[in-house]
């Protein structure tokens, strides 16, 4: 498969333009660490929100979503809960405000506001740095595997997927490592605009070329139904036999159990707050806690419609026009290749170049965000603190260049050893992030939890997730989550109870600054006794109601473009009405009540 000259020119022009913009802006980032990693906290919240949405619009994740939509139809709208996608709702409702009130540069540095500067707090910071670096390497490998598979389909040179991935990595690293968050955010805003135009165009092409009758003929009974029972009950026999094998390989026959596990893990993980990656960095880069909350809300608002227009458009085109070819290939067909095959066969010249440029942009956004977020943990929390506390600011920026390069090399090495996108995605979101939940949930909501408990819980979860593939190779990471949670929770509680509580002055200072809700009674009483005018500003019931409504709002935003592309007009109007109603509720009960 090869691209037309016009498409190649569009892609080449885009890559050169992005590189030029990133290098041009990079002069702003070289002033100091705050400018390099947080853009001086000068970027508007809406730009950070669009940038964050662009970073989540990654090519590997999009390939996975297309394959899931192809196989599971409307029920695939629930599957991003494995990440979980609804963590953005928890962030917008209250956690972004709590995190931004700390006014720090990294998640590891934030731990000083919670646990002070004792020996245990230093151990906490060390384990968070390790987690940030390990997760960044996982994301880099995830991006490497996705972009290589994608590029090998289109580009005319007879190179392997890994060689293509190495070339595109090199171009991205040039502007990201040099330009820091300034380059990341400004190029991602441009990339999101390109991606949105291309994605909506693909959805419109599918609406024009595919009728509801054709979709119904190409799919099994229940494919276009969002609701599910205990069993999946999707039988592809007589249509595409190999899809049934794919369902068994994904362990999705008991979809009710899978969704329950995703919800259970997702709620605990979301309450734990963002992991130390690009999501957290954008929250810390906002100008105020109120803007941090608005930024997190904007991510869901702008991301789903264009993404699912493209995902569903490519899915139905492949279903209707490629079904016999996929059936002929039998079990050898790679469902993660549906996206590039559909683009090549059904998207016209010119728009193909724009769409591929947009998907490259999405890939570059994911890689750029990971590369910007991880080095700050090593530079700020290890190098600056223990080795060169008095170095010039430019020295710290230069060290970050080296750390970014090393992370890329390790991530690429891991990517070369993986066989599929799903393999690394399941490990990152199922195992690694699963081991993160217990300790980080307790740090927000339990006053007695201390630094040694945090260190014990994080180390137990991190080690368990790293060794999971070796000791339980045939266990789905989602089903292993209860074990990971139990080990991490045991490490957290044992570490806490065998050591002393944190000093009152540390706990009271944290409570005054962050004002969390949960089991904070003794600390709250001490703060109020010292200052009778202290404003609690905690409203857990209102937050929980807003989260339930916010998750429903998010689901409406996901299914609305899916129903639009498959032309189920009754469901389109119903989803739109529910989206408007939930938006109005959140404006009244969340947005209007945010404080400056």
CSV table of C-alpha atoms in Angstrom, one decimal, residues 141-529:
chain,number,residue,atom,x,y,z
A,141,UNK,CA,6.9,1.5,24.3
A,142,UNK,CA,3.1,1.6,23.7
A,143,UNK,CA,3.5,4.6,21.3
A,144,UNK,CA,6.4,2.9,19.6
A,145,UNK,CA,4.5,-0.3,18.8
A,146,UNK,CA,1.4,1.7,17.6
A,147,UNK,CA,3.2,4.1,15.2
A,148,UNK,CA,5.3,1.4,13.7
A,149,UNK,CA,2.3,-0.8,12.8
A,150,UNK,CA,0.5,2.2,11.4
A,151,UNK,CA,3.3,3.7,9.3
A,152,UNK,CA,4.3,0.4,7.7
A,153,UNK,CA,0.9,0.2,6.0
A,154,UNK,CA,1.1,3.5,4.2
A,155,UNK,CA,4.6,4.7,3.4
A,156,UNK,CA,6.1,3.6,0.1
A,157,UNK,CA,9.5,2.5,1.3
A,158,UNK,CA,10.0,-1.2,2.2
A,159,UNK,CA,11.0,-0.7,5.8
A,160,UNK,CA,10.0,-2.6,8.8
A,161,UNK,CA,7.4,-1.2,11.3
A,162,UNK,CA,10.2,-0.7,13.9
A,163,UNK,CA,12.4,1.3,11.5
A,164,UNK,CA,9.5,3.6,10.7
A,165,UNK,CA,8.8,4.0,14.4
A,166,UNK,CA,12.5,4.9,15.0
A,167,UNK,CA,12.4,7.6,12.3
A,168,UNK,CA,9.2,9.2,13.6
A,169,UNK,CA,10.5,9.1,17.2
A,170,UNK,CA,13.6,11.0,16.1
A,171,UNK,CA,11.6,13.8,14.6
A,172,UNK,CA,9.3,14.1,17.6
A,173,UNK,CA,12.2,14.0,20.1
A,174,UNK,CA,13.9,16.9,18.3
A,175,UNK,CA,11.3,19.5,19.3
A,176,UNK,CA,10.0,17.9,22.5
A,177,UNK,CA,13.3,17.6,24.3
A,178,UNK,CA,14.4,21.0,23.2
A,179,UNK,CA,11.2,22.9,23.8
A,180,UNK,CA,9.7,21.5,27.0
A,181,UNK,CA,6.0,22.2,27.8
A,182,UNK,CA,5.8,25.3,25.6
A,183,UNK,CA,6.5,23.2,22.5
A,184,UNK,CA,4.3,20.4,23.7
A,185,UNK,CA,1.2,22.5,24.3
A,186,UNK,CA,1.4,24.8,21.3
A,187,UNK,CA,2.1,22.0,18.9
A,188,UNK,CA,-0.6,19.8,20.4
A,189,UNK,CA,-3.2,22.6,20.0
A,190,UNK,CA,-2.3,22.7,16.3
A,191,UNK,CA,-2.4,18.9,16.1
A,192,UNK,CA,-5.8,18.7,17.7
A,193,UNK,CA,-7.3,21.1,15.2
A,194,UNK,CA,-5.9,19.0,12.3
A,195,UNK,CA,-7.1,15.8,13.9
A,196,UNK,CA,-10.6,17.2,14.5
A,197,UNK,CA,-11.0,18.3,10.9
A,198,UNK,CA,-9.8,14.9,9.5
A,199,UNK,CA,-11.8,12.9,12.1
A,200,UNK,CA,-15.1,14.6,11.4
A,201,UNK,CA,-14.5,14.3,7.6
A,202,UNK,CA,-14.1,10.5,8.0
A,203,UNK,CA,-17.3,10.3,9.9
A,204,UNK,CA,-19.2,12.2,7.2
A,205,UNK,CA,-17.7,10.0,4.5
A,206,UNK,CA,-19.0,6.9,6.3
A,207,UNK,CA,-22.4,8.4,6.7
A,208,UNK,CA,-22.5,9.0,2.9
A,209,UNK,CA,-21.1,5.6,1.8
A,210,UNK,CA,-22.7,3.2,4.3
A,211,UNK,CA,-26.4,2.8,5.0
A,212,UNK,CA,-28.0,1.4,8.3
A,213,UNK,CA,-29.2,-1.6,6.3
A,214,UNK,CA,-25.6,-2.4,5.2
A,215,UNK,CA,-24.4,-2.2,8.8
A,216,UNK,CA,-27.1,-4.5,10.0
A,217,UNK,CA,-26.3,-7.0,7.3
A,218,UNK,CA,-22.6,-7.0,8.2
A,219,UNK,CA,-23.0,-7.3,12.0
A,220,UNK,CA,-24.5,-9.9,14.4
A,221,UNK,CA,-27.7,-9.3,16.4
A,222,UNK,CA,-27.0,-6.9,19.3
A,223,UNK,CA,-24.0,-5.2,17.8
A,224,UNK,CA,-25.8,-1.8,17.7
A,225,UNK,CA,-27.1,-2.2,21.3
A,226,UNK,CA,-25.2,-0.4,24.0
A,227,UNK,CA,-26.7,-2.4,26.9
A,228,UNK,CA,-25.4,-5.8,27.9
A,229,UNK,CA,-26.1,-8.6,30.3
A,230,UNK,CA,-23.8,-11.1,32.1
A,231,UNK,CA,-23.0,-12.7,28.8
A,232,UNK,CA,-21.8,-10.8,25.7
A,233,UNK,CA,-24.1,-12.7,23.3
A,234,UNK,CA,-22.5,-11.5,20.1
A,235,UNK,CA,-22.1,-14.4,17.7
A,236,UNK,CA,-20.1,-13.6,14.5
A,237,UNK,CA,-20.5,-17.1,13.1
A,238,UNK,CA,-21.6,-16.9,9.5
A,239,UNK,CA,-20.2,-13.3,9.2
A,240,UNK,CA,-16.5,-13.2,10.2
A,241,UNK,CA,-15.6,-16.4,12.2
A,242,UNK,CA,-12.3,-15.1,13.5
A,243,UNK,CA,-14.0,-12.4,15.5
A,244,UNK,CA,-15.3,-15.1,17.9
A,245,UNK,CA,-11.7,-16.1,18.4
A,246,UNK,CA,-10.8,-12.5,19.1
A,247,UNK,CA,-13.6,-12.3,21.8
A,248,UNK,CA,-12.3,-15.4,23.5
A,249,UNK,CA,-8.7,-14.1,23.4
A,250,UNK,CA,-9.9,-10.8,25.0
A,251,UNK,CA,-11.7,-12.8,27.8
A,252,UNK,CA,-14.8,-10.8,27.0
A,253,UNK,CA,-17.5,-13.5,26.9
A,254,UNK,CA,-18.5,-12.5,30.5
A,255,UNK,CA,-18.7,-8.8,29.7
A,256,UNK,CA,-20.8,-8.1,32.7
A,257,UNK,CA,-18.0,-9.3,35.0
A,258,UNK,CA,-15.4,-7.4,33.0
A,259,UNK,CA,-17.3,-4.1,33.2
A,260,UNK,CA,-17.9,-4.6,36.9
A,261,UNK,CA,-14.1,-5.1,37.4
A,262,UNK,CA,-13.4,-2.0,35.2
A,263,UNK,CA,-15.8,0.1,37.3
A,264,UNK,CA,-14.4,-1.3,40.6
A,265,UNK,CA,-10.8,-0.6,39.6
A,266,UNK,CA,-11.7,2.6,37.9
A,267,UNK,CA,-13.4,4.2,40.9
A,268,UNK,CA,-10.6,3.4,43.3
A,269,UNK,CA,-8.0,4.4,40.8
A,270,UNK,CA,-9.8,7.7,40.0
A,271,UNK,CA,-10.1,8.6,43.7
A,272,UNK,CA,-6.4,8.0,44.0
A,273,UNK,CA,-5.7,11.0,41.7
A,274,UNK,CA,-3.7,11.2,38.6
A,275,UNK,CA,-0.5,9.1,38.1
A,276,UNK,CA,2.7,11.1,37.8
A,277,UNK,CA,2.5,11.7,34.0
A,278,UNK,CA,1.4,14.4,31.5
A,279,UNK,CA,-2.1,14.7,33.0
A,280,UNK,CA,-0.7,15.7,36.4
A,281,UNK,CA,1.8,18.1,34.8
A,282,UNK,CA,-1.0,20.0,33.0
A,283,UNK,CA,-2.9,20.4,36.2
A,284,UNK,CA,0.1,21.8,38.0
A,285,UNK,CA,0.8,24.1,35.1
A,286,UNK,CA,-2.6,25.9,35.3
A,287,UNK,CA,-2.8,29.4,36.8
A,288,UNK,CA,-5.2,28.5,39.7
A,289,UNK,CA,-7.2,25.7,41.2
A,290,UNK,CA,-10.3,26.9,39.5
A,291,UNK,CA,-8.6,26.8,36.1
A,292,UNK,CA,-7.3,23.3,36.9
A,293,UNK,CA,-10.8,22.1,37.3
A,294,UNK,CA,-12.1,23.8,34.2
A,295,UNK,CA,-9.1,22.4,32.2
A,296,UNK,CA,-10.0,18.8,33.3
A,297,UNK,CA,-13.6,19.3,32.3
A,298,UNK,CA,-12.7,20.6,28.9
A,299,UNK,CA,-10.8,17.4,28.1
A,300,UNK,CA,-13.9,15.3,28.0
A,301,UNK,CA,-16.0,18.0,26.3
A,302,UNK,CA,-13.7,18.3,23.2
A,303,UNK,CA,-12.1,14.9,22.9
A,304,UNK,CA,-14.9,12.4,22.4
A,305,UNK,CA,-16.9,13.7,19.5
A,306,UNK,CA,-14.1,13.9,16.9
A,307,UNK,CA,-12.4,10.8,18.1
A,308,UNK,CA,-15.5,8.6,17.9
A,309,UNK,CA,-16.6,10.1,14.6
A,310,UNK,CA,-13.4,8.8,13.2
A,311,UNK,CA,-13.4,5.5,15.1
A,312,UNK,CA,-17.0,4.7,14.1
A,313,UNK,CA,-16.6,5.9,10.5
A,314,UNK,CA,-13.5,3.7,9.9
A,315,UNK,CA,-15.2,0.8,11.7
A,316,UNK,CA,-18.4,0.7,9.6
A,317,UNK,CA,-16.5,1.2,6.4
A,318,UNK,CA,-14.3,-1.8,7.3
A,319,UNK,CA,-17.4,-3.9,8.3
A,320,UNK,CA,-19.3,-3.3,5.1
A,321,UNK,CA,-16.6,-3.3,2.5
A,322,UNK,CA,-13.7,-5.4,4.1
A,323,UNK,CA,-15.7,-8.1,5.8
A,324,UNK,CA,-15.2,-10.8,3.1
A,325,UNK,CA,-11.5,-10.0,3.0
A,326,UNK,CA,-11.1,-10.3,6.7
A,327,UNK,CA,-13.2,-13.5,6.7
A,328,UNK,CA,-10.9,-14.9,4.0
A,329,UNK,CA,-7.8,-14.3,6.1
A,330,UNK,CA,-9.2,-16.2,9.0
A,331,UNK,CA,-7.3,-16.3,12.2
A,332,UNK,CA,-4.3,-14.6,10.7
A,333,UNK,CA,-6.0,-11.2,10.5
A,334,UNK,CA,-4.6,-8.6,12.9
A,335,UNK,CA,-7.6,-6.5,14.1
A,336,UNK,CA,-5.3,-3.7,15.2
A,337,UNK,CA,-4.7,-3.1,11.5
A,338,UNK,CA,-8.3,-2.2,10.7
A,339,UNK,CA,-7.7,1.5,11.1
A,340,UNK,CA,-4.8,1.8,8.5
A,341,UNK,CA,-6.5,-0.6,6.1
A,342,UNK,CA,-9.8,1.3,6.2
A,343,UNK,CA,-8.0,4.7,5.7
A,344,UNK,CA,-6.1,3.3,2.7
A,345,UNK,CA,-9.2,1.9,1.0
A,346,UNK,CA,-11.9,4.5,1.7
A,347,UNK,CA,-10.5,7.9,2.4
A,348,UNK,CA,-9.9,10.1,-0.7
A,349,UNK,CA,-6.5,11.5,-1.7
A,350,UNK,CA,-5.7,14.7,0.1
A,351,UNK,CA,-7.9,13.9,3.1
A,352,UNK,CA,-5.8,10.7,3.5
A,353,UNK,CA,-2.7,12.9,3.9
A,354,UNK,CA,-4.5,15.2,6.3
A,355,UNK,CA,-5.8,12.3,8.4
A,356,UNK,CA,-2.4,10.5,8.5
A,357,UNK,CA,-0.8,13.8,9.5
A,358,UNK,CA,-3.5,14.1,12.2
A,359,UNK,CA,-2.8,10.6,13.5
A,360,UNK,CA,0.9,11.2,13.4
A,361,UNK,CA,0.1,14.4,15.4
A,362,UNK,CA,-1.8,12.3,17.9
A,363,UNK,CA,1.1,9.9,18.3
A,364,UNK,CA,3.5,12.8,18.6
A,365,UNK,CA,1.3,14.4,21.3
A,366,UNK,CA,1.3,11.2,23.4
A,367,UNK,CA,5.1,10.8,23.1
A,368,UNK,CA,5.7,14.5,23.6
A,369,UNK,CA,3.5,14.6,26.8
A,370,UNK,CA,5.2,11.5,28.3
A,371,UNK,CA,8.7,12.9,27.5
A,372,UNK,CA,7.9,16.2,29.1
A,373,UNK,CA,6.4,14.8,32.2
A,374,UNK,CA,8.9,12.1,33.3
A,375,UNK,CA,12.3,13.9,33.4
A,376,UNK,CA,11.1,16.5,35.8
A,377,UNK,CA,10.8,13.8,38.5
A,378,UNK,CA,14.4,12.8,38.2
A,379,UNK,CA,15.8,16.3,37.7
A,380,UNK,CA,13.8,18.1,40.4
A,381,UNK,CA,13.5,15.3,43.0
A,382,UNK,CA,16.8,13.4,42.6
A,383,UNK,CA,19.4,15.4,40.7
A,384,UNK,CA,18.6,18.9,42.1
A,385,UNK,CA,17.8,17.7,45.6
A,386,UNK,CA,20.7,15.3,46.2
A,387,UNK,CA,23.5,16.1,43.7
A,388,UNK,CA,23.4,19.7,42.5
A,389,UNK,CA,21.1,21.9,44.7
A,390,UNK,CA,22.9,25.1,43.7
A,391,UNK,CA,23.4,24.5,40.0
A,392,UNK,CA,22.3,27.1,37.4
A,393,UNK,CA,18.8,26.7,36.0
A,394,UNK,CA,20.1,26.0,32.5
A,395,UNK,CA,22.1,23.0,33.9
A,396,UNK,CA,18.9,21.4,35.1
A,397,UNK,CA,17.3,21.9,31.7
A,398,UNK,CA,20.3,20.3,30.0
A,399,UNK,CA,20.2,17.3,32.4
A,400,UNK,CA,16.5,16.9,31.4
A,401,UNK,CA,17.6,16.6,27.8
A,402,UNK,CA,19.8,13.7,28.7
A,403,UNK,CA,17.2,12.0,30.9
A,404,UNK,CA,14.6,12.3,28.1
A,405,UNK,CA,17.0,10.6,25.6
A,406,UNK,CA,17.7,7.8,28.0
A,407,UNK,CA,14.0,7.1,28.6
A,408,UNK,CA,13.4,7.0,24.8
A,409,UNK,CA,16.1,4.5,24.3
A,410,UNK,CA,14.8,2.2,27.1
A,411,UNK,CA,11.2,2.6,25.9
A,412,UNK,CA,12.2,1.7,22.3
A,413,UNK,CA,14.0,-1.3,23.5
A,414,UNK,CA,10.9,-2.5,25.3
A,415,UNK,CA,8.8,-1.8,22.3
A,416,UNK,CA,11.0,-4.0,20.1
A,417,UNK,CA,10.2,-6.9,22.4
A,418,UNK,CA,6.4,-6.5,22.4
A,419,UNK,CA,4.1,-8.3,19.9
A,420,UNK,CA,1.0,-6.1,20.1
A,421,UNK,CA,-0.5,-2.8,21.3
A,422,UNK,CA,-3.0,-4.6,23.5
A,423,UNK,CA,-0.2,-6.4,25.3
A,424,UNK,CA,1.4,-3.3,26.7
A,425,UNK,CA,-1.9,-1.4,27.1
A,426,UNK,CA,-3.3,-4.1,29.4
A,427,UNK,CA,-0.2,-4.1,31.5
A,428,UNK,CA,0.0,-0.3,31.9
A,429,UNK,CA,-3.7,0.3,32.7
A,430,UNK,CA,-4.4,-3.1,34.3
A,431,UNK,CA,-1.4,-4.0,36.3
A,432,UNK,CA,0.9,-1.0,36.7
A,433,UNK,CA,-1.8,1.5,37.5
A,434,UNK,CA,-3.6,-1.1,39.5
A,435,UNK,CA,-0.7,-1.2,42.0
A,436,UNK,CA,-0.9,2.5,42.3
A,437,UNK,CA,-4.4,2.8,43.6
A,438,UNK,CA,-4.4,1.9,47.3
A,439,UNK,CA,-1.6,4.1,48.7
A,440,UNK,CA,-2.7,7.1,46.7
A,441,UNK,CA,-6.3,6.8,47.7
A,442,UNK,CA,-5.4,6.7,51.3
A,443,UNK,CA,-3.0,9.7,51.1
A,444,UNK,CA,-6.0,12.0,50.2
A,445,UNK,CA,-8.7,10.5,52.5
A,446,UNK,CA,-7.1,9.2,55.8
A,447,UNK,CA,-5.3,11.5,58.2
A,448,UNK,CA,-3.5,8.6,60.0
A,449,UNK,CA,-1.8,7.4,56.8
A,450,UNK,CA,1.9,8.3,56.9
A,451,UNK,CA,5.0,8.4,54.7
A,452,UNK,CA,6.1,4.8,55.6
A,453,UNK,CA,2.6,3.5,54.8
A,454,UNK,CA,2.8,5.3,51.4
A,455,UNK,CA,6.2,3.9,50.7
A,456,UNK,CA,5.2,0.3,51.7
A,457,UNK,CA,2.0,0.4,49.6
A,458,UNK,CA,3.7,1.9,46.6
A,459,UNK,CA,6.6,-0.6,46.6
A,460,UNK,CA,4.2,-3.5,47.1
A,461,UNK,CA,2.0,-2.4,44.2
A,462,UNK,CA,4.9,-1.6,41.9
A,463,UNK,CA,6.8,-4.8,42.5
A,464,UNK,CA,3.6,-6.9,42.2
A,465,UNK,CA,2.8,-5.3,38.9
A,466,UNK,CA,6.3,-5.8,37.5
A,467,UNK,CA,6.4,-9.5,38.5
A,468,UNK,CA,2.8,-10.2,37.4
A,469,UNK,CA,3.7,-11.1,33.8
A,470,UNK,CA,6.2,-13.7,35.1
A,471,UNK,CA,4.2,-15.4,37.8
A,472,UNK,CA,0.7,-15.1,36.3
A,473,UNK,CA,1.4,-15.0,32.6
A,474,UNK,CA,-2.1,-16.3,31.6
A,475,UNK,CA,-4.1,-14.1,34.0
A,476,UNK,CA,-5.8,-11.0,32.5
A,477,UNK,CA,-4.4,-7.9,34.3
A,478,UNK,CA,-7.9,-6.7,35.1
A,479,UNK,CA,-8.7,-10.0,37.0
A,480,UNK,CA,-5.3,-9.6,38.8
A,481,UNK,CA,-6.3,-6.2,40.1
A,482,UNK,CA,-7.9,-7.4,43.4
A,483,UNK,CA,-4.6,-9.2,44.2
A,484,UNK,CA,-2.6,-6.1,43.3
A,485,UNK,CA,-4.9,-4.0,45.4
A,486,UNK,CA,-4.8,-6.3,48.4
A,487,UNK,CA,-0.9,-6.4,48.4
A,488,UNK,CA,-0.7,-2.7,48.0
A,489,UNK,CA,-3.3,-2.1,50.7
A,490,UNK,CA,-1.5,-4.5,53.1
A,491,UNK,CA,1.8,-2.7,52.6
A,492,UNK,CA,0.1,0.6,53.2
A,493,UNK,CA,-1.7,-0.3,56.4
A,494,UNK,CA,1.2,-2.3,57.9
A,495,UNK,CA,3.7,0.5,57.1
A,496,UNK,CA,1.3,3.0,58.7
A,497,UNK,CA,0.4,1.2,61.9
A,498,UNK,CA,3.9,0.1,62.9
A,499,UNK,CA,5.2,3.7,62.6
A,500,UNK,CA,4.2,7.0,64.2
A,501,UNK,CA,1.7,9.4,62.7
A,502,UNK,CA,3.0,12.5,60.9
A,503,UNK,CA,3.5,15.6,63.1
A,504,UNK,CA,0.4,17.7,63.8
A,505,UNK,CA,2.0,20.8,62.2
A,506,UNK,CA,2.5,18.9,58.9
A,507,UNK,CA,-1.1,17.4,58.9
A,508,UNK,CA,-2.7,20.7,59.9
A,509,UNK,CA,-0.8,22.7,57.3
A,510,UNK,CA,-1.8,20.2,54.6
A,511,UNK,CA,-5.5,20.3,55.7
A,512,UNK,CA,-5.5,24.1,55.7
A,513,UNK,CA,-4.0,24.2,52.2
A,514,UNK,CA,-5.8,21.4,50.4
A,515,UNK,CA,-9.0,21.0,52.5
A,516,UNK,CA,-9.8,17.4,51.5
A,517,UNK,CA,-12.8,15.4,52.6
A,518,UNK,CA,-12.6,11.9,54.1
A,519,UNK,CA,-11.4,10.6,57.5
A,520,UNK,CA,-9.8,13.9,58.7
A,521,UNK,CA,-11.8,14.5,61.9
A,522,UNK,CA,-9.0,14.8,64.4
A,523,UNK,CA,-7.0,17.1,62.2
A,524,UNK,CA,-10.0,19.2,61.2
A,525,UNK,CA,-10.8,19.7,64.9
A,526,UNK,CA,-7.3,21.0,65.6
A,527,UNK,CA,-7.3,23.4,62.7
A,528,UNK,CA,-10.7,24.8,63.7
A,529,UNK,CA,-9.5,25.1,67.4
